[in-house]
XYZ file of C-alpha atoms in Angstrom:
483
model
C 28.235 -35.358 -47.790
C 25.585 -34.630 -45.200
C 24.247 -38.170 -44.809
C 27.685 -39.786 -44.617
C 28.960 -37.281 -42.074
C 25.798 -37.667 -39.970
C 26.136 -41.451 -39.875
C 29.834 -41.329 -39.076
C 29.395 -38.662 -36.409
C 26.908 -40.917 -34.643
C 29.220 -43.907 -35.039
C 26.922 -45.565 -37.544
C 29.151 -46.309 -40.484
C 28.801 -49.700 -42.202
C 30.462 -51.718 -39.418
C 28.467 -50.164 -36.600
C 25.279 -50.366 -38.644
C 25.756 -54.107 -39.113
C 26.053 -54.489 -35.364
C 22.884 -52.456 -34.758
C 20.615 -54.150 -37.273
C 22.207 -57.522 -36.857
C 24.170 -60.002 -38.906
C 23.211 -62.728 -39.236
C 19.468 -62.066 -39.111
C 18.415 -61.047 -35.630
C 15.161 -60.645 -33.770
C 14.496 -56.994 -33.010
C 12.331 -55.266 -30.433
C 9.534 -57.160 -28.725
C 5.952 -56.472 -29.794
C 4.585 -53.149 -28.525
C 0.998 -53.568 -27.328
C 0.152 -55.606 -30.411
C -3.423 -56.847 -30.249
C -4.220 -59.097 -33.214
C -7.045 -58.084 -35.505
C -9.463 -60.079 -37.587
C -9.394 -59.501 -41.345
C -12.132 -57.294 -42.787
C -11.656 -57.256 -46.569
C -12.163 -54.099 -48.604
C -14.290 -54.315 -51.759
C -12.551 -52.952 -54.853
C -12.078 -53.920 -58.467
C -8.957 -55.870 -59.376
C -6.777 -53.860 -61.811
C -6.053 -55.585 -65.120
C -2.651 -57.246 -65.321
C -0.135 -55.579 -67.609
C 1.112 -58.574 -69.692
C 4.667 -57.208 -69.662
C 4.980 -57.046 -65.877
C 5.446 -59.714 -63.232
C 2.191 -60.523 -61.388
C 0.594 -57.577 -59.640
C 1.834 -57.097 -56.107
C 5.333 -58.243 -57.074
C 6.559 -56.074 -59.939
C 7.421 -52.554 -58.746
C 7.431 -50.043 -55.895
C 3.755 -49.224 -56.360
C 2.629 -52.861 -56.816
C 1.079 -52.790 -60.292
C 0.712 -50.816 -63.493
C -2.135 -48.840 -61.920
C 0.174 -47.707 -59.089
C -2.433 -48.658 -56.494
C -0.093 -49.462 -53.571
C -2.746 -52.017 -52.635
C -2.363 -55.767 -52.205
C -4.775 -58.651 -52.622
C -2.779 -60.690 -50.093
C -3.237 -60.220 -46.358
C -0.366 -58.621 -44.506
C 0.414 -59.203 -40.804
C -2.573 -59.117 -38.449
C -0.414 -58.881 -35.314
C -0.785 -62.523 -34.284
C 2.397 -63.551 -32.453
C 4.250 -61.104 -34.672
C 7.750 -62.274 -35.622
C 10.228 -59.530 -36.522
C 13.758 -59.949 -37.900
C 16.262 -57.821 -39.766
C 19.496 -57.858 -41.716
C 21.966 -55.180 -42.715
C 23.725 -54.636 -46.049
C 25.787 -51.654 -44.908
C 24.748 -48.118 -45.786
C 22.569 -49.268 -48.682
C 18.828 -48.621 -48.777
C 16.655 -50.900 -50.923
C 13.994 -48.318 -51.755
C 12.306 -50.387 -54.500
C 11.835 -54.125 -54.218
C 9.986 -56.719 -56.284
C 9.479 -60.476 -55.907
C 10.588 -62.960 -58.562
C 8.709 -66.070 -59.690
C 10.348 -68.042 -56.852
C 9.131 -65.512 -54.260
C 12.593 -64.062 -53.578
C 13.164 -60.344 -53.006
C 14.778 -58.380 -55.838
C 15.856 -55.013 -54.436
C 17.415 -51.941 -56.008
C 19.598 -50.575 -53.254
C 21.370 -47.216 -53.159
C 24.370 -46.200 -51.104
C 27.016 -43.526 -51.079
C 28.980 -45.235 -53.825
C 26.095 -46.040 -56.161
C 23.388 -48.616 -56.802
C 23.181 -52.387 -56.762
C 20.512 -54.946 -57.515
C 20.282 -57.547 -54.726
C 18.654 -60.976 -54.736
C 17.542 -61.718 -51.171
C 16.001 -64.694 -49.387
C 12.542 -63.497 -48.257
C 12.654 -65.347 -44.911
C 16.256 -65.104 -43.703
C 16.980 -61.860 -45.592
C 20.305 -63.399 -46.545
C 21.758 -61.923 -49.722
C 21.946 -64.541 -52.494
C 23.516 -62.423 -55.243
C 24.363 -58.807 -55.989
C 25.084 -56.845 -59.159
C 26.281 -53.250 -59.321
C 24.056 -51.406 -61.782
C 25.612 -47.936 -61.642
C 27.929 -45.741 -59.637
C 27.373 -42.239 -58.370
C 29.456 -39.456 -59.912
C 31.595 -37.729 -57.296
C 29.641 -34.500 -57.805
C 26.505 -36.173 -56.413
C 28.195 -36.572 -53.037
C 27.993 -32.825 -52.448
C 25.086 -32.292 -50.070
C 22.876 -35.303 -49.371
C 23.302 -38.153 -51.877
C 20.224 -39.890 -50.452
C 18.126 -36.989 -51.760
C 19.453 -37.730 -55.267
C 16.935 -39.892 -57.151
C 18.893 -40.010 -60.410
C 19.471 -43.488 -61.793
C 18.723 -45.684 -58.824
C 15.302 -45.302 -57.256
C 12.877 -47.132 -59.565
C 12.863 -50.336 -61.593
C 10.310 -52.895 -62.677
C 10.325 -56.687 -63.004
C 8.785 -58.206 -66.115
C 6.911 -61.475 -66.644
C 10.151 -63.339 -67.461
C 12.075 -62.447 -64.286
C 13.971 -59.677 -66.061
C 14.518 -56.411 -64.183
C 14.567 -53.135 -66.105
C 16.785 -50.799 -64.091
C 17.526 -47.114 -64.697
C 21.177 -46.122 -64.221
C 23.290 -43.030 -63.676
C 24.971 -43.455 -67.088
C 21.687 -42.896 -68.964
C 21.011 -46.504 -69.837
C 18.248 -48.890 -68.865
C 19.880 -52.178 -67.943
C 18.120 -55.526 -68.367
C 19.047 -57.999 -65.631
C 17.985 -61.656 -65.615
C 17.114 -62.990 -62.181
C 18.344 -66.576 -61.992
C 18.210 -69.267 -59.335
C 21.339 -67.955 -57.604
C 22.498 -65.145 -59.856
C 21.816 -61.729 -61.348
C 23.079 -61.423 -64.923
C 23.110 -58.388 -67.180
C 21.644 -59.513 -70.504
C 21.369 -56.196 -72.335
C 20.756 -52.488 -72.089
C 19.166 -49.561 -73.869
C 21.299 -46.462 -74.320
C 19.057 -43.387 -74.150
C 21.813 -40.806 -73.658
C 21.062 -39.095 -76.975
C 17.608 -38.199 -75.651
C 18.854 -37.290 -72.141
C 21.418 -34.541 -72.687
C 23.573 -32.532 -70.305
C 22.929 -32.900 -66.591
C 19.511 -34.478 -67.056
C 19.125 -37.972 -65.608
C 16.853 -41.004 -65.620
C 14.314 -41.224 -62.823
C 11.829 -43.999 -63.622
C 10.746 -46.617 -66.152
C 7.544 -48.568 -66.825
C 6.117 -50.575 -69.776
C 2.863 -49.753 -71.507
C 0.344 -52.460 -72.465
C 2.141 -53.074 -75.798
C 5.517 -53.619 -74.144
C 7.048 -50.275 -75.115
C 9.505 -49.225 -72.418
C 8.712 -45.739 -71.146
C 11.203 -43.692 -69.148
C 11.080 -40.329 -67.379
C 13.865 -37.864 -66.634
C 14.291 -35.290 -63.914
C 14.258 -32.380 -66.373
C 10.826 -33.216 -67.743
C 11.483 -35.656 -70.572
C 9.375 -38.738 -71.280
C 10.818 -41.267 -73.673
C 9.746 -44.486 -75.358
C 11.928 -47.418 -76.372
C 10.395 -49.532 -79.125
C 11.528 -52.970 -78.005
C 11.204 -54.547 -81.456
C 13.663 -52.069 -82.979
C 15.473 -50.480 -80.040
C 14.646 -47.048 -81.485
C 14.190 -44.324 -78.855
C 11.967 -41.245 -79.077
C 11.330 -38.610 -76.403
C 9.369 -35.444 -75.757
C 10.208 -32.728 -73.270
C 8.015 -30.564 -71.075
C 10.231 -27.499 -70.900
C 10.593 -25.881 -67.509
C 9.024 -28.865 -65.731
C 10.596 -31.620 -63.643
C 9.688 -35.240 -62.868
C 10.495 -36.651 -59.437
C 8.253 -39.713 -59.199
C 7.345 -42.847 -61.116
C 4.690 -43.579 -63.737
C 1.467 -45.570 -63.997
C -0.318 -47.039 -67.005
C -3.560 -48.635 -68.112
C -4.979 -50.936 -70.780
C -5.824 -48.016 -73.082
C -2.088 -47.684 -73.786
C -1.695 -44.493 -71.760
C 1.120 -43.883 -69.314
C 0.419 -41.262 -66.626
C 3.105 -38.895 -65.380
C 3.062 -36.021 -62.903
C 5.538 -33.190 -63.376
C 5.960 -30.369 -60.890
C 3.370 -28.454 -62.953
C 0.917 -30.847 -64.636
C -0.653 -34.293 -64.792
C -0.167 -35.937 -68.208
C -1.580 -38.897 -70.102
C 0.987 -39.966 -72.713
C 0.811 -42.715 -75.316
C 3.166 -44.155 -77.926
C 2.193 -44.197 -81.593
C 2.806 -47.152 -83.895
C 6.422 -46.050 -84.432
C 6.972 -45.546 -80.710
C 6.786 -41.758 -80.820
C 5.230 -40.429 -77.582
C 2.391 -37.926 -77.749
C 0.205 -36.237 -75.128
C -3.386 -37.437 -74.967
C -4.314 -34.854 -72.382
C -2.672 -32.609 -69.794
C -4.049 -30.781 -66.772
C -2.306 -28.157 -64.660
C -2.722 -28.307 -60.881
C -1.949 -25.827 -58.088
C 1.781 -26.220 -57.394
C 1.779 -23.654 -54.592
C 4.268 -20.876 -54.017
C 7.194 -22.661 -52.350
C 9.164 -25.882 -52.266
C 7.896 -27.251 -48.949
C 10.030 -29.186 -46.439
C 9.377 -32.871 -46.973
C 9.301 -32.769 -50.768
C 11.816 -33.158 -53.571
C 10.297 -30.376 -55.680
C 7.718 -27.595 -55.731
C 4.928 -29.775 -56.968
C 3.017 -32.982 -56.432
C 4.957 -35.683 -54.616
C 2.800 -38.540 -55.909
C 3.014 -41.131 -58.608
C -0.495 -41.200 -60.166
C -2.828 -43.758 -58.580
C -5.427 -45.274 -60.932
C -8.735 -46.268 -59.383
C -12.013 -47.889 -60.361
C -14.603 -46.061 -62.463
C -11.981 -44.377 -64.626
C -10.534 -42.207 -61.853
C -6.947 -41.104 -61.273
C -5.724 -39.532 -58.018
C -2.765 -37.298 -57.137
C -1.991 -34.541 -54.643
C -1.267 -30.921 -55.443
C 1.066 -28.562 -53.553
C -1.428 -25.803 -52.774
C -1.195 -23.174 -50.046
C -2.054 -23.215 -47.237
C -3.113 -26.896 -47.409
C -2.380 -29.678 -49.836
C -5.355 -31.279 -51.614
C -6.019 -34.844 -52.630
C -7.415 -34.570 -56.165
C -9.401 -36.957 -58.352
C -9.547 -36.654 -62.160
C -11.217 -38.508 -65.001
C -8.647 -40.469 -66.970
C -10.826 -41.841 -69.782
C -13.815 -40.809 -71.864
C -14.893 -37.363 -73.096
C -14.116 -35.787 -69.700
C -10.569 -37.204 -69.539
C -8.243 -34.851 -67.704
C -11.082 -32.991 -65.991
C -10.908 -32.705 -62.208
C -13.802 -34.413 -60.442
C -13.219 -33.011 -56.953
C -10.561 -32.242 -54.358
C -10.284 -32.110 -50.567
C -7.737 -30.305 -48.359
C -5.905 -32.477 -45.839
C -3.897 -31.945 -42.662
C -2.974 -28.656 -40.989
C -2.650 -25.281 -42.700
C 0.971 -24.445 -43.558
C 2.050 -27.944 -42.486
C 0.894 -30.351 -45.190
C 2.653 -32.017 -48.097
C 3.567 -35.499 -49.248
C 6.366 -37.071 -51.242
C 4.756 -40.497 -51.287
C 2.164 -42.028 -53.542
C -1.459 -42.493 -52.515
C -2.685 -45.965 -51.548
C -5.953 -47.323 -52.905
C -8.408 -47.891 -50.053
C -11.562 -48.856 -51.943
C -13.170 -48.328 -55.324
C -13.012 -44.549 -55.027
C -10.869 -43.981 -51.914
C -7.203 -43.371 -51.195
C -4.992 -43.008 -48.146
C -2.540 -40.089 -47.992
C 0.392 -39.526 -45.648
C 1.743 -36.194 -44.374
C 5.505 -35.735 -44.873
C 5.729 -32.028 -44.043
C 8.891 -31.114 -42.150
C 11.031 -34.093 -43.099
C 14.295 -32.657 -44.427
C 16.596 -35.657 -44.301
C 17.751 -38.093 -41.655
C 18.947 -35.316 -39.360
C 15.345 -34.098 -38.946
C 14.259 -37.253 -37.083
C 17.150 -37.639 -34.627
C 17.286 -36.663 -30.947
C 13.549 -37.075 -30.509
C 12.552 -34.935 -33.477
C 10.018 -35.924 -36.100
C 7.846 -34.469 -38.874
C 4.268 -33.170 -38.936
C 1.484 -35.626 -38.114
C -1.281 -37.067 -40.208
C -2.550 -39.974 -42.264
C -5.972 -39.547 -43.879
C -8.475 -41.329 -46.092
C -10.239 -39.374 -48.842
C -13.191 -40.605 -50.918
C -14.587 -39.252 -54.204
C -18.253 -40.000 -54.552
C -20.979 -38.282 -56.524
C -18.603 -35.556 -57.650
C -17.673 -34.646 -54.068
C -14.467 -35.374 -52.157
C -14.760 -36.167 -48.462
C -12.083 -36.674 -45.817
C -13.367 -39.820 -44.117
C -10.887 -39.728 -41.245
C -7.538 -38.322 -40.159
C -5.241 -40.193 -37.791
C -2.668 -37.996 -35.948
C 0.042 -40.652 -36.246
C 3.408 -39.366 -37.539
C 4.830 -41.265 -40.541
C 7.726 -39.140 -41.868
C 8.332 -40.762 -45.280
C 6.927 -44.246 -45.776
C 4.960 -45.174 -48.890
C 1.793 -46.471 -47.183
C 0.387 -49.782 -48.369
C -3.092 -51.221 -47.997
C -4.103 -54.846 -47.789
C -7.506 -55.176 -49.433
C -7.651 -58.712 -48.038
C -7.571 -57.641 -44.388
C -8.647 -53.983 -44.371
C -5.426 -52.583 -42.893
C -3.158 -49.816 -44.107
C 0.485 -49.997 -43.039
C 2.687 -46.966 -42.309
C 6.148 -46.580 -40.777
C 5.824 -44.305 -37.777
C 8.178 -42.093 -35.769
C 6.297 -40.552 -32.815
C 7.736 -37.435 -31.174
C 9.953 -38.458 -28.299
C 12.946 -37.335 -26.275
C 16.639 -37.251 -27.262
C 17.169 -40.668 -25.672
C 14.334 -42.411 -27.505
C 14.406 -42.275 -31.316
C 12.073 -45.224 -31.838
C 10.513 -46.346 -35.140
C 7.402 -48.519 -35.525
C 5.461 -50.404 -38.164
C 1.852 -49.370 -37.580
C -1.371 -50.955 -38.842
C -4.405 -48.695 -39.226
C -8.006 -49.701 -39.889
C -8.829 -48.528 -43.435
C -12.504 -47.973 -42.580
C -12.136 -46.016 -39.324
C -8.542 -44.793 -39.260
C -8.022 -46.318 -35.823
C -4.489 -47.499 -35.031
C -4.902 -51.241 -34.468
C -1.318 -52.027 -33.475
C 2.247 -50.723 -33.534
C 5.416 -52.810 -33.579
C 8.702 -51.204 -32.592
C 11.612 -51.987 -34.899
C 14.480 -50.142 -33.269
C 15.907 -46.911 -31.973
C 18.195 -44.567 -33.844
C 19.070 -43.256 -37.266
C 19.742 -46.647 -38.876
C 16.046 -47.553 -38.528
C 14.990 -44.555 -40.643
C 13.357 -45.704 -43.904
C 14.091 -42.378 -45.700
C 11.337 -42.536 -48.367
C 11.585 -46.308 -48.868
C 8.315 -48.119 -49.347
C 6.532 -50.744 -47.277
C 5.957 -54.044 -49.112
C 3.849 -57.170 -48.625
C 5.371 -60.377 -49.933
C 3.496 -63.249 -51.598
C 3.505 -65.124 -48.271
C 1.919 -62.192 -46.396
C 5.094 -60.942 -44.704
C 5.633 -57.186 -44.547
C 8.981 -55.552 -45.262
C 10.412 -52.096 -44.692
C 13.790 -50.935 -45.974
C 15.948 -48.781 -43.715
C 19.141 -46.866 -44.399
C 21.187 -49.983 -43.683
C 19.016 -53.001 -44.444
C 15.618 -54.700 -44.359
C 13.159 -55.515 -41.594
C 10.652 -58.376 -41.949
C 7.320 -58.778 -40.119
C 5.326 -62.017 -40.205
C 2.498 -63.441 -38.146
C 3.527 -66.519 -36.166
C 1.724 -69.815 -35.862
């Protein structure tokens, strides 16, 4: 129980954590040299809306079916920045969505298991909670926060129903009400997920079939009209990230060996449209969950799809064709960051029609690796594919150990959660805004000091009202321009 013992050793169990983050909602650190910026929108095509998902920007960890990690709303510009937080104990809300009333719906994992929380987006007050699954005792050996089985990903549909993977090999359907969370049904997929295999992620295709992925390389399809479940397995391969999909009916999955395009037939039986192997390197690098790509596929304009590999000595950002006669063929790739110190376990963020932003996570090996002034390897970069050539447009030496970066196409900023190297008395964390075009750090806002402010692979989010949110090990932090 590495995480639990670390928190308790530092006096940061649930009671102490509440006091640090603040209950009720408290204002945190004052702005740190925040100079407001003017919005400079980024030109990019708007992805088509999957009709079985809540509106794009509100439905899942990666924002939309394309997995762009890009928003059409403007996030904070740094104008009289207002920052507040609230704790829910040792319970990290790694994936959040926003319901039709604009409230936060978060899937939050702790030592004991997973719960769906309905949260006021301004006060961060919890409105309702529903336990979705518990952790088996065996998962508490080692670091339970490195266990992604049955509690990392969910999606919200167009009727305010959350589809949540669980540790008991079911996908639970939860109705989000005005003041309640109510289980209204579930799909039992245990017959297709045998032994110690577990559910990792779920996503609908354009016909409403419910796809799911398992850690031991299975991809399944639930035919909603019949409830019948079919699955295929990629033997010897593992899945550690979520899925994306497009209007052609394909769902895109990265295993620790290959990139796949998978579709469901009329009876709901999944089949592979195309598959492409990538360089998975020679070792499981520090900062990743597996020896392979750490990215959920990101779908871009012009029929492109982007992932990272795990090559030695440097990771590459890779672009492939996803449609047409060249589907599955690599267009180009570019190495990023320092030799023997580059990997990522977070999805790429769309930064233009043919550009993405990538974050370096090399060296992050759990919460203990960022205490007492320590941090991971530096680097955030933008890569563009144009004319069959990949170019690294810029690299910023900022250190962002594990945040899923998010871009605002409306203001031209990319947001990361930073942990600069420091001394044992200063373990400070910051929300940072970078200029998508130049890579320049435009402002940084300190959130707090210490282990409880670690986001530990949780994503950054922009709400419908333009507020930014980051989940930490013990709660949520909100950032909103004043005035």
